[in-house]
PDB file of C-alpha atoms in Angstrom:
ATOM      1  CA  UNK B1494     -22.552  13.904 -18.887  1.00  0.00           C
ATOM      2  CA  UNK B1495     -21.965  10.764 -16.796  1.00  0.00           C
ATOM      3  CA  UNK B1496     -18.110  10.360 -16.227  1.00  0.00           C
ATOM      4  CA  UNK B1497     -18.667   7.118 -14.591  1.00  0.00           C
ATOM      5  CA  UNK B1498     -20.155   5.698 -17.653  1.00  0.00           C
ATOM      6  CA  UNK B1499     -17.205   6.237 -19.823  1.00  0.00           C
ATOM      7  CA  UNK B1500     -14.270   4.981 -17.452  1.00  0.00           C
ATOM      8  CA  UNK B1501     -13.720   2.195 -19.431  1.00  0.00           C
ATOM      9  CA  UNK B1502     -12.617   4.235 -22.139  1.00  0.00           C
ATOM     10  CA  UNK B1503     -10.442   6.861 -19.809  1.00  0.00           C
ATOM     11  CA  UNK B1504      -8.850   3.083 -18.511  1.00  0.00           C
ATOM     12  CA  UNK B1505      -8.218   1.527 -21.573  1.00  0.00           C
ATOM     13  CA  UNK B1506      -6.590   4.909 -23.054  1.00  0.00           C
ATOM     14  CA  UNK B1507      -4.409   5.354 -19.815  1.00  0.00           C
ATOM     15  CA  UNK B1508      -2.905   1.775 -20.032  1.00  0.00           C
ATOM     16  CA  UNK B1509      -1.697   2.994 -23.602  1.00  0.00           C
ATOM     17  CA  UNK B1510      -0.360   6.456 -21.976  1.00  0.00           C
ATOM     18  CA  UNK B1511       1.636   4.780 -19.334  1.00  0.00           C
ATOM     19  CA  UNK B1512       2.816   1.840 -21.379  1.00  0.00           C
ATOM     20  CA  UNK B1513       1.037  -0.786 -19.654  1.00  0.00           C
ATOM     21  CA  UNK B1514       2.423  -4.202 -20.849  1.00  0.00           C
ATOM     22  CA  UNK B1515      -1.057  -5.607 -21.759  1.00  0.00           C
ATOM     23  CA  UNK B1516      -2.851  -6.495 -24.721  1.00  0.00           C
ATOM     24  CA  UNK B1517      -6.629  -5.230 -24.342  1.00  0.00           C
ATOM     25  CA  UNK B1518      -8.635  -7.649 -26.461  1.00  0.00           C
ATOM     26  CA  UNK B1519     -12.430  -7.232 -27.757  1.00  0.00           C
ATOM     27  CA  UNK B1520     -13.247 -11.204 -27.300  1.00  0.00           C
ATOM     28  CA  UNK B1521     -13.317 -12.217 -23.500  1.00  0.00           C
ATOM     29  CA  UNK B1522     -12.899 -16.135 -24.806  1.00  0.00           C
ATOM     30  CA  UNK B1523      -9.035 -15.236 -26.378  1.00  0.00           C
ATOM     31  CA  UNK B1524      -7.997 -12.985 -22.762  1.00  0.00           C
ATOM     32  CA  UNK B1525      -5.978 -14.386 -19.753  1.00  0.00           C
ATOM     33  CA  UNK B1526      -7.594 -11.873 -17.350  1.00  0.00           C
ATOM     34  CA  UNK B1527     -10.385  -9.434 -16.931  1.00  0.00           C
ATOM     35  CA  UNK B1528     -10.608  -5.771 -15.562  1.00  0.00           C
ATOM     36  CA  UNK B1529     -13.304  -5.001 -13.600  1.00  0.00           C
ATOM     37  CA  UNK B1530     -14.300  -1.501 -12.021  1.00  0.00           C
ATOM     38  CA  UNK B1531     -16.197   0.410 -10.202  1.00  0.00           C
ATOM     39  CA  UNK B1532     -16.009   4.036 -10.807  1.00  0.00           C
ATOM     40  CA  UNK B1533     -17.886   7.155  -9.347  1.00  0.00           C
ATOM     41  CA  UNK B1534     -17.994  10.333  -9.586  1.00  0.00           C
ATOM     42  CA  UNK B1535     -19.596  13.657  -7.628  1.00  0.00           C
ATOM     43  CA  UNK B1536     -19.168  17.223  -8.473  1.00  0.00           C
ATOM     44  CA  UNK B1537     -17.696  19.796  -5.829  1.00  0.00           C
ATOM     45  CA  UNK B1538     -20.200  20.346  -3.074  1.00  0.00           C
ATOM     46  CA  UNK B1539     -21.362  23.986  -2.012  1.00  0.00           C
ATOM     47  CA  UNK B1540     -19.437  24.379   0.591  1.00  0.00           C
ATOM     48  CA  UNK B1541     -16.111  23.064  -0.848  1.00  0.00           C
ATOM     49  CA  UNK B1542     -16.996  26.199  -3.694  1.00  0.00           C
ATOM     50  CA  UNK B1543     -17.239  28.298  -0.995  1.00  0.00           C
ATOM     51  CA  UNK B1544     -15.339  27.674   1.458  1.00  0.00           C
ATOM     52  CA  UNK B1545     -12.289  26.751  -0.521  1.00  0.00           C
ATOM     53  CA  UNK B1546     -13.120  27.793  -3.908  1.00  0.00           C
ATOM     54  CA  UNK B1547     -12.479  24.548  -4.866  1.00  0.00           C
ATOM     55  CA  UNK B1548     -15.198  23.729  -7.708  1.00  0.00           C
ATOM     56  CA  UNK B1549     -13.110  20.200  -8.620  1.00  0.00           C
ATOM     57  CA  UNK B1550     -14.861  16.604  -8.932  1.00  0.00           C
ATOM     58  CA  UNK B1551     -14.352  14.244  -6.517  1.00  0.00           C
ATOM     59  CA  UNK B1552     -13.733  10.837  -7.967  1.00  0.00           C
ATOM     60  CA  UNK B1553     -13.184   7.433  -6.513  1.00  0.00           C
ATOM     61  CA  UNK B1554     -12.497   4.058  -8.902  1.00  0.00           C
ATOM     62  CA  UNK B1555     -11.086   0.505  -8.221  1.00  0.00           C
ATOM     63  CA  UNK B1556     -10.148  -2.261 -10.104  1.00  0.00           C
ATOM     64  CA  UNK B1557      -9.997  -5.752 -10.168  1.00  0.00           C
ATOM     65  CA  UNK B1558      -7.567  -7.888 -12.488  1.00  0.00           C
ATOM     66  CA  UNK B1559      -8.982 -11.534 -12.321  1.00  0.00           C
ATOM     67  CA  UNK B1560      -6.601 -14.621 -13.894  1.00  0.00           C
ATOM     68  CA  UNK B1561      -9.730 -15.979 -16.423  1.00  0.00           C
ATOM     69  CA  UNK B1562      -8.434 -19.460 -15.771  1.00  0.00           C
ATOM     70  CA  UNK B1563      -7.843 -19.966 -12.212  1.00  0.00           C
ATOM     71  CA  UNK B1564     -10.550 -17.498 -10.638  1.00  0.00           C
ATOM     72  CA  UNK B1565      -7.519 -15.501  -8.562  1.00  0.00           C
ATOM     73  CA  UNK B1566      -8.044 -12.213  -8.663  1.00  0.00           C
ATOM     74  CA  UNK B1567      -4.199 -11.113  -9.169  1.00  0.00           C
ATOM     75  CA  UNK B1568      -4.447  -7.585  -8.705  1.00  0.00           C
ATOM     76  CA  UNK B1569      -7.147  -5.090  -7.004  1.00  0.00           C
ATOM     77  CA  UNK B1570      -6.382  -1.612  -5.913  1.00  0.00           C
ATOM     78  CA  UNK B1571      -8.350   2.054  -6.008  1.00  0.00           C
ATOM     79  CA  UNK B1572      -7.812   5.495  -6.341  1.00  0.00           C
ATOM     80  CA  UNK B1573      -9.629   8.636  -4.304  1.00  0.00           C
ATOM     81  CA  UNK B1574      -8.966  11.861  -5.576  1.00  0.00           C
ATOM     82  CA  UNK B1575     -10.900  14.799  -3.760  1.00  0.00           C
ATOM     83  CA  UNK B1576     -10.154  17.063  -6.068  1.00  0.00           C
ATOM     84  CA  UNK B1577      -9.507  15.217  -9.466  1.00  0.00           C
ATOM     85  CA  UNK B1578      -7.961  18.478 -11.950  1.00  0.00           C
ATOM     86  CA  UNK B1579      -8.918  15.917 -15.038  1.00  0.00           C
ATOM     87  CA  UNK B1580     -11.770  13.464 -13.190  1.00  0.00           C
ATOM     88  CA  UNK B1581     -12.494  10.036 -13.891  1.00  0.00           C
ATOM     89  CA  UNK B1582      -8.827  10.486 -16.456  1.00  0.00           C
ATOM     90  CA  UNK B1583      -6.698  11.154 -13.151  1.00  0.00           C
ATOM     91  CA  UNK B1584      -8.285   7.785 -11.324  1.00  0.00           C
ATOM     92  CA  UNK B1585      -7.609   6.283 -14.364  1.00  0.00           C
ATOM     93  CA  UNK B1586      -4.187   6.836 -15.011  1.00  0.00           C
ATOM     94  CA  UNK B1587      -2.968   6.319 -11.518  1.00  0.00           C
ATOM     95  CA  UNK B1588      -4.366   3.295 -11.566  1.00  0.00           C
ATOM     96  CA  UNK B1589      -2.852   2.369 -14.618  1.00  0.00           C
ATOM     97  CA  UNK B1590       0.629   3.431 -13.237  1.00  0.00           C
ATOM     98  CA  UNK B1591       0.078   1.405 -10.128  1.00  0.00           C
ATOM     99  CA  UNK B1592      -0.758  -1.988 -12.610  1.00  0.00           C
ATOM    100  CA  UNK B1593       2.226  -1.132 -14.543  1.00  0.00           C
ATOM    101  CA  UNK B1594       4.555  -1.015 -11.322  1.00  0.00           C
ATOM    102  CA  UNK B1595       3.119  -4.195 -10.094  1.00  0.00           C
ATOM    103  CA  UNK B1596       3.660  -6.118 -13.624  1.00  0.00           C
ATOM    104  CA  UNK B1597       7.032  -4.579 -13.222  1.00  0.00           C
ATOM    105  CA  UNK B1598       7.758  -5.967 -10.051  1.00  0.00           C
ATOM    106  CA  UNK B1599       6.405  -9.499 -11.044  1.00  0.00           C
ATOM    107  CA  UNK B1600       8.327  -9.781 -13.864  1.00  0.00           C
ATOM    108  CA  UNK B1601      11.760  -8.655 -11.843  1.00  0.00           C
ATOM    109  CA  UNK B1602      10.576 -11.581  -9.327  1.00  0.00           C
ATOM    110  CA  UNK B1603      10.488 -14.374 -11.969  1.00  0.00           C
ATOM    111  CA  UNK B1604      14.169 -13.110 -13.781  1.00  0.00           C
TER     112      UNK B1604
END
């Protein structure tokens, strides 16, 4: 099964969890930004099972949020768990948190 493939999914499902105020829309032409990402994933290496009887993913993702209009991309940030309990769904929702906090913040800026 390819973790990676499906991040979109874990992403879109984690900005619900965490309350993300966004609107995820299937038509590009109606949005006022994109996410991008990159995610990857690799299973536990031999010697971390060994050694540390750790038999956990590693996963790494980032996003970008880019402002449709203008071109600026208005948010970017990533997330490297070495041992990921739930994979590509931890990167995922810690992202999501972070975006969250940062639309937060924004929005206390402009009040």
């Amino acid at each position: 099964k390819n973790e990676a493939a499906g991040f979109d999914n874990y992403l879109a499902a984690a900005l619900r969890k965490k309350d993300v105020p966004v609107l995820i829309v299937a038509d590009r032409s109606i949005a006022d930004f994109e996410v991008s990402n990159t995610p990857s994933s690799k299973g536990a290496g031999t010697a971390k099972k060994i050694l540390l009887g750790d038999f956990r993913k590693s996963t790494s993702a980032s996003i970008s949020v880019t402002n449709l209009r203008t071109g600026v991309v208005a948010y970017a940030d990533s997330s490297d768990r070495s041992s990921a309990n739930r994979g590509m769904r931890s990167s995922a929702e810690k992202l999501a948190k972070y975006l969250k906090r940062k639309i937060e913040d924004d929005e206390k800026k402009t009040h």
